[in-house]
Amino acid sequence: MADIIATLQKERDGLSRSEQRIADIVFEDKQFAVNASIIELAARADVSPPTVTRFCRRLGCHSFSEFKVRVAQSAFIGTRYLEPEVKVTSSQEVIDTVMGRAQSTLNVLHENVDAEVVEKIAEQVLKAKMIYAFGSGGNSSLFAHEVQNRLFRLGLRVTASEDHSMQLMTASTLGEDDMVIGLSISGRNREMARALEIASGYGAATATISKSESLVAQASEMNLAVDLPEGTDVLRPSSARYAFMAAIDMIAFLVAIKRKDSAIEPLRRIKRQLVTFRDEDDTQVLGD
Amino acid sequence: MADIIATLQKERDGLSRSEQRIADIVFEDKQFAVNASIIELAARADVSPPTVTRFCRRLGCHSFSEFKVRVAQSAFIGTRYLEPEVKVTSSQEVIDTVMGRAQSTLNVLHENVDAEVVEKIAEQVLKAKMIYAFGSGGNSSLFAHEVQNRLFRLGLRVTASEDHSMQLMTASTLGEDDMVIGLSISGRNREMARALEIASGYGAATATISKSESLVAQASEMNLAVDLPEGTDVLRPSSARYAFMAAIDMIAFLVAIKRKDSAIEPLRRIKRQLVTFRDEDDTQVLGD
DNA sequence: TTCATCTATGTAAATTATTTTCTTATCGAT
DNA sequence: ATCGATAAGAAAATAATTTACATAGATGAA
Protein backbone atom coordinates (compact mmCIF):
# COMPACT_ATOMS: atom_id res chain seq x y z
CA MET A 1 0.00 0.00 0.00
CA ALA A 2 2.05 2.89 -1.27
CA ASP A 3 1.71 6.48 -0.27
CA ILE A 4 0.04 8.00 -3.29
CA ILE A 5 1.11 11.50 -2.41
CA ALA A 6 4.74 10.46 -2.35
CA THR A 7 4.29 8.74 -5.68
CA LEU A 8 2.62 11.82 -7.03
CA GLN A 9 5.52 13.96 -6.02
CA LYS A 10 8.05 11.62 -7.47
CA GLU A 11 6.23 11.34 -10.79
CA ARG A 12 5.07 14.89 -11.12
CA ASP A 13 7.72 16.01 -13.53
CA GLY A 14 7.09 13.09 -15.83
CA LEU A 15 3.46 14.02 -16.28
CA SER A 16 1.99 15.95 -19.16
CA ARG A 17 1.08 19.56 -18.71
CA SER A 18 -2.60 18.94 -18.08
CA GLU A 19 -1.80 16.18 -15.69
CA GLN A 20 0.61 18.40 -13.82
CA ARG A 21 -2.17 20.89 -13.35
CA ILE A 22 -4.27 18.18 -11.81
CA ALA A 23 -1.37 17.09 -9.64
CA ASP A 24 -0.86 20.61 -8.38
CA ILE A 25 -4.46 20.98 -7.42
CA VAL A 26 -4.41 17.70 -5.57
CA PHE A 27 -1.30 18.83 -3.76
CA GLU A 28 -2.48 22.16 -2.76
CA ASP A 29 -6.00 21.23 -1.80
CA LYS A 30 -6.31 17.61 -0.83
CA GLN A 31 -9.51 18.32 1.01
CA PHE A 32 -11.04 19.41 -2.24
CA ALA A 33 -9.48 16.67 -4.32
CA VAL A 34 -10.78 14.03 -2.00
CA ASN A 35 -14.34 15.30 -1.98
CA ALA A 36 -14.78 16.56 -5.51
CA SER A 37 -16.29 14.57 -8.33
CA ILE A 38 -14.19 13.89 -11.36
CA ILE A 39 -16.08 16.61 -13.15
CA GLU A 40 -15.41 19.20 -10.51
CA LEU A 41 -11.75 18.31 -10.33
CA ALA A 42 -11.47 18.38 -14.10
CA ALA A 43 -13.16 21.77 -14.24
CA ARG A 44 -10.85 23.22 -11.64
CA ALA A 45 -7.80 21.94 -13.47
CA ASP A 46 -9.32 23.13 -16.72
CA VAL A 47 -9.11 19.73 -18.33
CA SER A 48 -11.64 17.14 -19.42
CA PRO A 49 -12.79 14.30 -17.19
CA PRO A 50 -11.06 11.63 -19.28
CA THR A 51 -7.78 13.38 -18.63
CA VAL A 52 -8.37 12.97 -14.92
CA THR A 53 -9.09 9.29 -15.40
CA ARG A 54 -5.88 8.90 -17.37
CA PHE A 55 -4.03 10.78 -14.67
CA CYS A 56 -5.27 8.33 -12.05
CA ARG A 57 -4.29 5.34 -14.14
CA ARG A 58 -0.84 6.70 -14.67
CA LEU A 59 -0.43 6.83 -10.93
CA GLY A 60 -1.24 3.20 -10.65
CA CYS A 61 -4.86 3.49 -9.64
CA HIS A 62 -7.51 1.54 -11.40
CA SER A 63 -10.17 4.20 -11.16
CA PHE A 64 -10.76 7.73 -10.06
CA SER A 65 -12.48 6.60 -6.91
CA GLU A 66 -9.55 4.38 -6.02
CA PHE A 67 -7.37 7.41 -6.46
CA LYS A 68 -9.50 9.43 -4.09
CA VAL A 69 -9.39 6.72 -1.49
CA ARG A 70 -5.63 6.47 -1.78
CA VAL A 71 -5.25 10.19 -1.37
CA ALA A 72 -7.53 10.09 1.65
CA GLN A 73 -5.54 7.24 3.12
CA SER A 74 -2.18 8.87 2.74
CA ALA A 75 -2.22 10.34 6.23
CA PHE A 76 -2.54 13.74 4.73
CA ILE A 77 -2.45 15.59 7.95
CA GLY A 78 1.15 16.30 7.33
CA THR A 79 1.79 15.66 3.71
CA ARG A 80 2.66 19.27 3.36
CA TYR A 81 6.04 18.02 4.40
CA LEU A 82 6.64 17.01 0.85
CA GLU A 83 6.65 20.54 -0.29
CA PRO A 84 10.08 22.01 0.29
CA GLU A 85 9.14 25.26 1.94
CA VAL A 86 6.26 25.15 4.30
CA LYS A 87 5.45 28.01 6.53
CA VAL A 88 4.92 26.62 9.94
CA THR A 89 4.43 28.70 12.99
CA SER A 90 2.08 27.40 15.63
CA SER A 91 3.07 24.50 17.80
CA GLN A 92 0.15 22.51 16.47
CA GLU A 93 1.44 23.00 12.95
CA VAL A 94 4.86 21.86 14.05
CA ILE A 95 3.34 18.74 15.53
CA ASP A 96 1.34 18.01 12.41
CA THR A 97 4.33 18.59 10.20
CA VAL A 98 6.66 16.42 12.22
CA MET A 99 4.10 13.66 12.28
CA GLY A 100 3.25 13.94 8.64
CA ARG A 101 6.86 13.79 7.62
CA ALA A 102 7.58 10.85 9.84
CA GLN A 103 4.59 8.95 8.50
CA SER A 104 5.34 9.69 4.92
CA THR A 105 8.98 8.81 5.32
CA LEU A 106 8.03 5.46 6.74
CA ASN A 107 5.60 4.94 3.90
CA VAL A 108 8.27 5.61 1.35
CA LEU A 109 10.61 3.17 3.02
CA HIS A 110 7.90 0.55 3.33
CA GLU A 111 7.19 0.86 -0.34
CA ASN A 112 10.77 0.53 -1.41
CA VAL A 113 12.42 -1.74 1.08
CA ASP A 114 13.88 -4.90 -0.32
CA ALA A 115 12.83 -7.88 1.79
CA GLU A 116 15.57 -10.03 0.35
CA VAL A 117 18.27 -7.66 1.44
CA VAL A 118 16.83 -7.52 4.93
CA GLU A 119 16.82 -11.29 4.97
CA LYS A 120 20.39 -11.55 3.73
CA ILE A 121 21.70 -9.06 6.24
CA ALA A 122 19.88 -10.80 9.08
CA GLU A 123 21.34 -14.13 8.04
CA GLN A 124 24.79 -12.66 8.02
CA VAL A 125 24.29 -11.08 11.44
CA LEU A 126 23.43 -14.53 12.74
CA LYS A 127 26.55 -16.05 11.23
CA ALA A 128 29.00 -13.43 12.42
CA LYS A 129 30.92 -14.01 15.61
CA MET A 130 31.41 -10.31 16.15
CA ILE A 131 29.63 -7.30 14.72
CA TYR A 132 30.98 -3.80 14.29
CA ALA A 133 28.53 -0.98 13.75
CA PHE A 134 30.05 2.11 12.18
CA GLY A 135 28.48 5.52 11.85
CA SER A 136 29.69 9.09 12.09
CA GLY A 137 28.18 12.50 12.50
CA GLY A 138 25.42 13.18 14.98
CA ASN A 139 22.81 11.22 13.12
CA SER A 140 24.50 8.14 11.79
CA SER A 141 26.62 7.67 14.91
CA LEU A 142 23.42 7.57 16.87
CA PHE A 143 22.23 4.76 14.69
CA ALA A 144 25.46 2.84 15.09
CA HIS A 145 24.72 2.84 18.79
CA GLU A 146 21.18 1.86 18.09
CA VAL A 147 22.46 -1.20 16.24
CA GLN A 148 24.55 -2.07 19.24
CA ASN A 149 21.67 -1.40 21.60
CA ARG A 150 19.40 -3.69 19.68
CA LEU A 151 21.73 -6.55 18.96
CA PHE A 152 23.43 -6.95 22.32
CA ARG A 153 20.01 -7.65 23.78
CA LEU A 154 19.82 -10.70 21.61
CA GLY A 155 23.01 -12.07 23.04
CA LEU A 156 25.14 -11.10 20.06
CA ARG A 157 28.62 -9.68 20.32
CA VAL A 158 28.54 -6.19 18.98
CA THR A 159 30.24 -2.87 19.36
CA ALA A 160 29.69 0.55 17.85
CA SER A 161 32.14 3.19 16.77
CA GLU A 162 31.70 6.71 15.51
CA ASP A 163 35.39 7.40 15.18
CA HIS A 164 36.79 7.31 11.67
CA SER A 165 40.30 6.43 12.76
CA MET A 166 39.08 3.68 15.01
CA GLN A 167 36.93 2.37 12.22
CA LEU A 168 39.87 2.21 9.87
CA MET A 169 42.10 0.57 12.42
CA THR A 170 39.42 -1.85 13.51
CA ALA A 171 38.70 -2.79 9.92
CA SER A 172 42.31 -3.82 9.46
CA THR A 173 42.06 -6.34 12.26
CA LEU A 174 38.99 -8.18 11.02
CA GLY A 175 38.58 -11.59 9.47
CA GLU A 176 36.03 -14.02 8.14
CA ASP A 177 34.08 -14.33 11.35
CA ASP A 178 33.44 -10.62 11.55
CA MET A 179 30.77 -8.38 10.12
CA VAL A 180 30.70 -4.63 9.67
CA ILE A 181 27.44 -2.73 9.50
CA GLY A 182 27.93 0.75 8.15
CA LEU A 183 25.35 3.48 8.54
CA SER A 184 25.32 6.63 6.50
CA ILE A 185 22.33 8.75 5.69
CA SER A 186 24.09 10.71 2.98
CA GLY A 187 26.14 7.81 1.67
CA ARG A 188 29.04 10.20 1.15
CA ASN A 189 31.15 9.17 4.06
CA ARG A 190 34.46 8.46 2.35
CA GLU A 191 36.25 7.18 5.39
CA MET A 192 33.51 4.71 6.04
CA ALA A 193 33.62 3.47 2.48
CA ARG A 194 37.35 2.98 2.91
CA ALA A 195 36.87 1.10 6.17
CA LEU A 196 34.30 -1.14 4.53
CA GLU A 197 36.65 -1.93 1.69
CA ILE A 198 39.45 -2.77 4.06
CA ALA A 199 37.22 -5.01 6.15
CA SER A 200 35.98 -6.68 3.00
CA GLY A 201 39.53 -7.17 1.84
CA TYR A 202 40.31 -9.12 4.98
CA GLY A 203 37.31 -11.34 4.48
CA ALA A 204 34.80 -9.74 6.81
CA ALA A 205 31.16 -9.50 5.74
CA THR A 206 29.92 -6.00 5.08
CA ALA A 207 26.46 -4.52 5.07
CA THR A 208 25.27 -0.95 4.98
CA ILE A 209 22.14 1.04 5.48
CA SER A 210 22.48 3.99 3.16
CA LYS A 211 21.42 5.71 -0.05
CA SER A 212 21.49 3.28 -2.91
CA GLU A 213 24.34 3.61 -5.40
CA SER A 214 26.14 5.87 -2.98
CA LEU A 215 29.83 5.72 -2.19
CA VAL A 216 29.13 3.85 1.01
CA ALA A 217 26.59 1.50 -0.55
CA GLN A 218 28.99 0.58 -3.30
CA ALA A 219 31.71 -0.24 -0.84
CA SER A 220 29.73 -3.01 0.81
CA GLU A 221 28.34 -6.37 -0.21
CA MET A 222 24.80 -5.69 0.88
CA ASN A 223 23.03 -2.39 1.09
CA LEU A 224 19.64 -1.84 2.58
CA ALA A 225 18.61 1.17 0.52
CA VAL A 226 17.07 4.14 2.24
CA ASP A 227 16.44 6.75 -0.42
CA LEU A 228 14.49 9.73 0.67
CA PRO A 229 14.01 13.15 -0.75
CA GLU A 230 15.51 15.64 1.64
CA GLY A 231 14.41 19.19 1.23
CA THR A 232 16.79 22.06 1.21
CA ASP A 233 15.34 23.85 4.18
CA VAL A 234 18.20 23.74 6.63
CA LEU A 235 15.88 24.11 9.56
CA ARG A 236 14.11 20.95 8.68
CA PRO A 237 15.16 18.04 10.77
CA SER A 238 16.08 15.16 8.60
CA SER A 239 13.16 12.81 8.61
CA ALA A 240 15.40 10.08 7.30
CA ARG A 241 16.09 9.19 10.91
CA TYR A 242 12.71 7.48 11.13
CA ALA A 243 13.53 5.38 8.14
CA PHE A 244 16.90 4.42 9.58
CA MET A 245 15.29 3.51 12.85
CA ALA A 246 12.84 1.31 11.00
CA ALA A 247 15.55 -0.27 8.87
CA ILE A 248 17.50 -1.25 11.98
CA ASP A 249 14.28 -2.38 13.59
CA MET A 250 13.58 -4.75 10.72
CA ILE A 251 16.97 -6.34 10.81
CA ALA A 252 17.00 -6.68 14.57
CA PHE A 253 13.48 -8.03 14.70
CA LEU A 254 14.18 -10.60 12.03
CA VAL A 255 17.38 -11.65 13.76
CA ALA A 256 15.46 -11.97 17.02
CA ILE A 257 12.91 -14.23 15.43
CA LYS A 258 15.48 -16.35 13.72
CA ARG A 259 17.35 -17.05 16.89
CA LYS A 260 14.38 -16.99 19.16
CA ASP A 261 15.59 -19.69 21.52
CA SER A 262 18.98 -18.27 22.15
CA ALA A 263 17.74 -14.69 22.24
CA ILE A 264 15.22 -15.14 24.99
CA GLU A 265 17.71 -15.99 27.68
CA PRO A 266 19.81 -12.81 27.45
CA LEU A 267 16.64 -10.74 27.28
CA ARG A 268 15.29 -12.47 30.33
CA ARG A 269 18.50 -11.79 32.18
CA ILE A 270 18.54 -8.14 31.21
CA LYS A 271 15.00 -7.81 32.31
CA ARG A 272 15.54 -9.48 35.64
CA GLN A 273 18.53 -7.29 36.24
CA LEU A 274 16.52 -4.14 35.57
CA VAL A 275 13.53 -5.22 37.57
CA THR A 276 15.47 -6.32 40.59
CA PHE A 277 17.49 -3.20 40.56
CA ARG A 278 14.72 -0.71 40.04
CA ASP A 279 11.55 -2.01 41.53
CA GLU A 280 9.51 -5.08 41.81
CA ASP A 281 7.08 -4.42 39.04
CA ASP A 282 7.55 -7.23 36.64
CA THR A 283 5.52 -5.65 33.92
CA GLN A 284 8.36 -3.42 32.95
CA VAL A 285 9.75 -4.30 29.58
CA LEU A 286 13.40 -3.62 29.08
CA GLY A 287 12.22 -0.10 29.19
CA ASP A 288 14.87 2.52 29.04
CA MET B 1 -14.61 16.50 11.93
CA ALA B 2 -14.76 13.41 14.08
CA ASP B 3 -13.23 10.08 13.30
CA ILE B 4 -15.94 8.24 11.40
CA ILE B 5 -14.94 4.87 12.74
CA ALA B 6 -15.27 6.12 16.28
CA THR B 7 -18.66 7.59 15.44
CA LEU B 8 -19.68 4.33 13.90
CA GLN B 9 -18.71 2.45 17.00
CA LYS B 10 -20.61 4.83 19.23
CA GLU B 11 -23.77 4.85 17.13
CA ARG B 12 -23.85 1.23 16.16
CA ASP B 13 -26.45 0.16 18.65
CA GLY B 14 -28.80 2.92 17.63
CA LEU B 15 -28.87 1.75 14.03
CA SER B 16 -31.51 -0.41 12.43
CA ARG B 17 -30.80 -4.05 11.81
CA SER B 18 -29.84 -3.64 8.16
CA GLU B 19 -27.67 -0.71 9.00
CA GLN B 20 -25.94 -2.66 11.72
CA ARG B 21 -25.08 -5.29 9.18
CA ILE B 22 -23.48 -2.62 7.04
CA ALA B 23 -21.65 -1.22 10.04
CA ASP B 24 -20.24 -4.62 10.91
CA ILE B 25 -18.93 -5.16 7.43
CA VAL B 26 -17.28 -1.77 7.44
CA PHE B 27 -15.70 -2.61 10.77
CA GLU B 28 -14.35 -5.93 9.93
CA ASP B 29 -13.15 -5.16 6.44
CA LYS B 30 -12.38 -1.51 6.00
CA GLN B 31 -10.22 -2.28 3.05
CA PHE B 32 -13.23 -3.68 1.27
CA ALA B 33 -15.59 -0.98 2.43
CA VAL B 34 -13.30 1.69 1.16
CA ASN B 35 -12.89 0.23 -2.29
CA ALA B 36 -16.30 -1.26 -2.94
CA SER B 37 -19.07 0.45 -4.84
CA ILE B 38 -22.31 1.07 -3.07
CA ILE B 39 -23.78 -1.87 -4.93
CA GLU B 40 -21.07 -4.26 -3.84
CA LEU B 41 -21.28 -3.13 -0.25
CA ALA B 42 -25.06 -3.40 -0.32
CA ALA B 43 -24.87 -6.89 -1.77
CA ARG B 44 -22.41 -8.04 0.86
CA ALA B 45 -24.61 -6.68 3.65
CA ASP B 46 -27.62 -8.15 1.91
CA VAL B 47 -29.42 -4.84 1.74
CA SER B 48 -30.39 -2.50 -1.06
CA PRO B 49 -28.19 0.39 -2.19
CA PRO B 50 -30.55 3.05 -0.85
CA THR B 51 -30.18 1.56 2.59
CA VAL B 52 -26.47 2.15 2.32
CA THR B 53 -27.05 5.74 1.30
CA ARG B 54 -29.36 6.21 4.28
CA PHE B 55 -26.76 4.61 6.51
CA CYS B 56 -24.17 7.13 5.35
CA ARG B 57 -26.53 10.03 5.93
CA ARG B 58 -27.29 8.88 9.41
CA LEU B 59 -23.60 8.98 10.16
CA GLY B 60 -23.42 12.56 9.12
CA CYS B 61 -22.09 12.13 5.63
CA HIS B 62 -23.71 13.78 2.71
CA SER B 63 -23.08 10.98 0.27
CA PHE B 64 -21.72 7.49 0.03
CA SER B 65 -18.51 8.70 -1.46
CA GLU B 66 -18.02 11.16 1.37
CA PHE B 67 -18.47 8.24 3.72
CA LYS B 68 -15.80 6.25 1.93
CA VAL B 69 -13.39 9.11 2.09
CA ARG B 70 -14.02 9.56 5.80
CA VAL B 71 -13.42 5.89 6.43
CA ALA B 72 -10.23 6.04 4.40
CA GLN B 73 -9.10 9.05 6.37
CA SER B 74 -9.72 7.56 9.75
CA ALA B 75 -6.35 6.36 10.90
CA PHE B 76 -7.21 2.72 11.00
CA ILE B 77 -4.05 1.65 9.31
CA GLY B 78 -2.29 -0.35 11.86
CA THR B 79 -4.27 -0.71 14.98
CA ARG B 80 -3.94 -4.42 14.61
CA TYR B 81 -0.24 -4.03 14.97
CA LEU B 82 -0.62 -2.61 18.42
CA GLU B 83 -2.11 -5.84 19.59
CA PRO B 84 0.46 -7.77 21.58
CA GLU B 85 0.73 -11.10 19.87
CA VAL B 86 1.04 -11.30 16.16
CA LYS B 87 2.84 -14.27 14.71
CA VAL B 88 5.49 -13.24 12.33
CA THR B 89 7.90 -15.34 10.39
CA SER B 90 8.77 -14.23 6.90
CA SER B 91 10.93 -11.22 6.29
CA GLN B 92 8.07 -9.48 4.53
CA GLU B 93 5.91 -9.97 7.59
CA VAL B 94 8.65 -8.55 9.74
CA ILE B 95 8.80 -5.51 7.52
CA ASP B 96 5.05 -5.04 7.59
CA THR B 97 4.93 -5.48 11.31
CA VAL B 98 7.74 -3.08 12.02
CA MET B 99 6.14 -0.52 9.75
CA GLY B 100 2.66 -1.04 11.08
CA ARG B 101 3.79 -0.62 14.64
CA ALA B 102 5.83 2.43 13.89
CA GLN B 103 2.88 4.01 12.14
CA SER B 104 0.44 3.11 14.87
CA THR B 105 2.75 4.39 17.54
CA LEU B 106 3.11 7.70 15.78
CA ASN B 107 -0.64 7.92 15.34
CA VAL B 108 -1.21 7.36 19.02
CA LEU B 109 1.30 10.04 19.90
CA HIS B 110 -0.17 12.43 17.38
CA GLU B 111 -3.61 12.04 18.87
CA ASN B 112 -2.48 12.51 22.42
CA VAL B 113 0.34 14.97 22.29
CA ASP B 114 -0.23 18.17 24.18
CA ALA B 115 0.70 21.14 22.00
CA GLU B 116 0.89 23.45 24.98
CA VAL B 117 3.50 21.34 26.68
CA VAL B 118 5.57 21.23 23.51
CA GLU B 119 5.30 24.98 23.32
CA LYS B 120 6.26 25.48 26.96
CA ILE B 121 9.27 23.21 26.70
CA ALA B 122 10.43 24.91 23.53
CA GLU B 123 10.13 28.30 25.19
CA GLN B 124 12.19 27.10 28.11
CA VAL B 125 14.83 25.65 25.81
CA LEU B 126 15.13 29.07 24.25
CA LYS B 127 15.53 30.76 27.59
CA ALA B 128 18.09 28.39 29.04
CA LYS B 129 21.77 29.28 28.80
CA MET B 130 22.78 25.65 29.05
CA ILE B 131 20.84 22.44 28.54
CA TYR B 132 21.53 19.05 30.03
CA ALA B 133 19.94 16.02 28.43
CA PHE B 134 19.73 13.00 30.71
CA GLY B 135 18.85 9.45 29.75
CA SER B 136 20.03 6.01 30.75
CA GLY B 137 19.79 2.52 29.39
CA GLY B 138 20.32 1.74 25.76
CA ASN B 139 17.15 3.40 24.58
CA SER B 140 16.79 6.54 26.61
CA SER B 141 20.49 7.30 26.57
CA LEU B 142 20.30 7.24 22.82
CA PHE B 143 17.60 9.86 22.96
CA ALA B 144 19.61 12.03 25.31
CA HIS B 145 22.25 12.13 22.61
CA GLU B 146 19.59 12.80 20.04
CA VAL B 147 18.54 15.86 22.01
CA GLN B 148 22.13 17.03 22.00
CA ASN B 149 22.49 16.23 18.32
CA ARG B 150 19.45 18.26 17.45
CA LEU B 151 19.95 21.26 19.64
CA PHE B 152 23.64 21.93 19.11
CA ARG B 153 22.86 22.42 15.43
CA LEU B 154 20.72 25.35 16.39
CA GLY B 155 23.59 27.05 18.15
CA LEU B 156 22.41 26.11 21.63
CA ARG B 157 24.69 24.98 24.42
CA VAL B 158 23.82 21.44 25.25
CA THR B 159 25.37 18.28 26.58
CA ALA B 160 24.09 14.77 27.14
CA SER B 161 24.78 12.29 29.87
CA GLU B 162 23.78 8.69 30.38
CA ASP B 163 25.62 8.28 33.63
CA HIS B 164 23.52 8.32 36.78
CA SER B 165 26.30 9.53 38.99
CA MET B 166 27.26 12.27 36.61
CA GLN B 167 23.64 13.29 36.35
CA LEU B 168 23.34 13.58 40.11
CA MET B 169 26.55 15.50 40.43
CA THR B 170 25.76 17.73 37.51
CA ALA B 171 22.31 18.44 38.89
CA SER B 172 23.86 19.73 42.09
CA THR B 173 25.83 22.35 40.22
CA LEU B 174 22.95 23.89 38.28
CA GLY B 175 21.18 27.20 38.69
CA GLU B 176 18.45 29.35 37.24
CA ASP B 177 19.99 29.65 33.80
CA ASP B 178 20.09 25.91 33.31
CA MET B 179 17.61 23.41 32.04
CA VAL B 180 17.49 19.66 32.38
CA ILE B 181 15.66 17.50 29.87
CA GLY B 182 15.11 14.00 31.20
CA LEU B 183 14.19 11.10 28.96
CA SER B 184 12.76 7.87 30.21
CA ILE B 185 10.56 5.49 28.31
CA SER B 186 9.48 3.55 31.36
CA GLY B 187 9.31 6.55 33.67
CA ARG B 188 10.70 4.39 36.46
CA ASN B 189 14.21 5.69 36.50
CA ARG B 190 14.61 6.60 40.15
CA GLU B 191 18.02 8.14 39.86
CA MET B 192 16.83 10.41 37.13
CA ALA B 193 13.84 11.49 39.17
CA ARG B 194 16.24 12.31 41.98
CA ALA B 195 18.51 14.27 39.67
CA LEU B 196 15.53 16.23 38.39
CA GLU B 197 14.44 17.09 41.90
CA ILE B 198 17.91 18.25 42.83
CA ALA B 199 18.18 20.39 39.70
CA SER B 200 14.77 21.83 40.38
CA GLY B 201 15.76 22.55 43.98
CA TYR B 202 18.63 24.68 42.75
CA GLY B 203 16.36 26.63 40.47
CA ALA B 204 17.01 24.93 37.14
CA ALA B 205 14.12 24.37 34.77
CA THR B 206 13.17 20.75 34.26
CA ALA B 207 11.32 19.00 31.48
CA THR B 208 10.86 15.35 30.70
CA ILE B 209 9.66 13.14 27.93
CA SER B 210 8.19 10.13 29.64
CA LYS B 211 5.09 8.20 30.65
CA SER B 212 2.56 10.51 32.22
CA GLU B 213 2.15 10.30 35.98
CA SER B 214 5.32 8.29 36.20
CA LEU B 215 8.03 8.79 38.78
CA VAL B 216 10.13 10.70 36.31
CA ALA B 217 7.23 12.78 35.01
CA GLN B 218 6.24 13.78 38.50
CA ALA B 219 9.75 14.90 39.34
CA SER B 220 9.77 17.57 36.64
CA GLU B 221 7.91 20.77 35.95
CA MET B 222 6.86 19.87 32.43
CA ASN B 223 6.30 16.44 31.00
CA LEU B 224 5.65 15.69 27.39
CA ALA B 225 3.62 12.53 27.84
CA VAL B 226 4.40 9.51 25.71
CA ASP B 227 2.05 6.77 26.81
CA LEU B 228 2.09 3.68 24.72
CA PRO B 229 0.98 0.16 25.28
CA GLU B 230 4.00 -2.07 25.22
CA GLY B 231 3.32 -5.70 24.60
CA THR B 232 4.84 -8.38 26.70
CA ASP B 233 6.63 -10.13 23.89
CA VAL B 234 10.25 -9.70 24.86
CA LEU B 235 11.42 -10.14 21.34
CA ARG B 236 9.46 -7.17 20.21
CA PRO B 237 11.54 -4.09 19.88
CA SER B 238 9.98 -1.27 21.74
CA SER B 239 8.16 0.84 19.24
CA ALA B 240 8.11 3.68 21.71
CA ARG B 241 11.39 4.79 20.20
CA TYR B 242 9.54 6.23 17.23
CA ALA B 243 7.36 8.26 19.52
CA PHE B 244 10.38 9.54 21.43
CA MET B 245 12.09 10.46 18.23
CA ALA B 246 9.02 12.38 17.17
CA ALA B 247 8.67 14.08 20.54
CA ILE B 248 12.24 15.33 20.34
CA ASP B 249 11.67 16.27 16.73
CA MET B 250 8.72 18.45 17.68
CA ILE B 251 10.58 20.32 20.36
CA ALA B 252 13.68 20.81 18.24
CA PHE B 253 11.69 21.89 15.22
CA LEU B 254 9.69 24.41 17.20
CA VAL B 255 12.83 25.77 18.80
CA ALA B 256 14.41 26.07 15.37
CA ILE B 257 11.48 28.06 14.07
CA LYS B 258 11.35 30.31 17.08
CA ARG B 259 14.96 31.29 16.78
CA LYS B 260 15.13 31.11 13.04
CA ASP B 261 17.53 33.98 12.54
CA SER B 262 20.08 32.84 15.03
CA ALA B 263 19.76 29.18 14.10
CA ILE B 264 20.54 29.57 10.45
CA GLU B 265 24.08 30.72 10.92
CA PRO B 266 25.34 27.72 12.92
CA LEU B 267 23.57 25.38 10.51
CA ARG B 268 25.14 27.14 7.58
CA ARG B 269 28.54 26.80 9.18
CA ILE B 270 28.07 23.12 9.93
CA LYS B 271 26.99 22.55 6.40
CA ARG B 272 29.90 24.42 4.89
CA GLN B 273 32.25 22.50 7.09
CA LEU B 274 30.82 19.18 5.96
CA VAL B 275 30.69 20.09 2.33
CA THR B 276 34.19 21.48 2.17
CA PHE B 277 35.53 18.53 3.99
CA ARG B 278 33.74 15.83 2.07
CA ASP B 279 33.10 16.99 -1.43
CA GLU B 280 31.85 19.90 -3.40
CA ASP B 281 28.28 18.88 -3.79
CA ASP B 282 26.30 21.59 -2.13
CA THR B 283 23.06 19.73 -2.20
CA GLN B 284 24.07 17.66 0.76
CA VAL B 285 22.05 18.46 3.82
CA LEU B 286 23.81 18.05 7.12
CA GLY B 287 23.56 14.45 6.25
CA ASP B 288 25.14 12.09 8.66
C1' DT C 1 -58.93 -6.95 17.88
C1' DT C 2 -58.46 -3.52 14.53
C1' DC C 3 -57.15 0.45 12.51
C1' DA C 4 -53.98 4.33 12.14
C1' DT C 5 -49.45 5.48 12.01
C1' DC C 6 -44.72 5.11 11.84
C1' DT C 7 -40.42 3.06 10.53
C1' DA C 8 -37.59 0.29 7.81
C1' DT C 9 -36.66 -1.18 3.55
C1' DG C 10 -37.07 -2.40 -1.24
C1' DT C 11 -38.04 -1.33 -6.46
C1' DA C 12 -37.69 1.31 -10.26
C1' DA C 13 -36.87 5.64 -12.29
C1' DA C 14 -34.05 9.62 -12.59
C1' DT C 15 -29.96 11.62 -12.16
C1' DT C 16 -25.28 11.98 -11.96
C1' DA C 17 -20.63 10.31 -12.36
C1' DT C 18 -17.25 7.78 -14.73
C1' DT C 19 -15.14 5.42 -18.44
C1' DT C 20 -14.59 4.14 -23.24
C1' DT C 21 -14.11 5.05 -27.88
C1' DC C 22 -13.15 7.77 -31.34
C1' DT C 23 -11.29 11.99 -33.26
C1' DT C 24 -8.55 16.00 -33.61
C1' DA C 25 -4.61 18.72 -32.48
C1' DT C 26 0.18 19.34 -31.41
C1' DC C 27 5.00 18.51 -31.41
C1' DG C 28 9.36 16.62 -32.73
C1' DA C 29 12.05 14.00 -35.86
C1' DT C 30 13.15 12.78 -40.46
C1' DA D 1 6.34 18.87 -45.40
C1' DT D 2 5.13 14.46 -43.64
C1' DC D 3 5.05 10.77 -40.50
C1' DG D 4 4.44 9.00 -36.04
C1' DA D 5 3.79 9.56 -31.45
C1' DT D 6 1.57 11.66 -27.77
C1' DA D 7 -1.94 14.52 -25.63
C1' DA D 8 -6.37 15.74 -24.83
C1' DG D 9 -11.18 16.65 -25.85
C1' DA D 10 -16.26 15.29 -27.49
C1' DA D 11 -19.63 12.25 -27.48
C1' DA D 12 -21.43 7.89 -26.44
C1' DA D 13 -21.80 4.12 -23.39
C1' DT D 14 -21.81 2.38 -19.05
C1' DA D 15 -21.96 2.31 -14.27
C1' DA D 16 -22.91 4.21 -9.87
C1' DT D 17 -25.72 6.78 -6.88
C1' DT D 18 -29.70 9.03 -5.34
C1' DT D 19 -34.58 10.12 -5.40
C1' DA D 20 -39.28 9.12 -5.36
C1' DC D 21 -42.45 6.15 -4.41
C1' DA D 22 -44.48 1.84 -2.58
C1' DT D 23 -45.02 -1.73 0.68
C1' DA D 24 -44.39 -4.63 4.64
C1' DG D 25 -44.17 -5.03 9.25
C1' DA D 26 -44.29 -3.23 13.81
C1' DT D 27 -46.43 -0.47 17.45
C1' DG D 28 -49.89 1.28 20.04
C1' DA D 29 -54.40 3.42 21.06
C1' DA D 30 -59.35 2.88 20.79
Short mmCIF file of C-alpha atoms in Angstrom, two decimals, chain B residues 5 81 110 229 259:
data_model
loop_
_atom_site.label_atom_id
_atom_site.label_comp_id
_atom_site.label_asym_id
_atom_site.label_seq_id
_atom_site.Cartn_x
_atom_site.Cartn_y
_atom_site.Cartn_z
CA ILE B 5 -14.94 4.87 12.74
CA TYR B 81 -0.24 -4.03 14.97
CA HIS B 110 -0.17 12.43 17.38
CA PRO B 229 0.98 0.16 25.28
CA ARG B 259 14.96 31.29 16.78
#
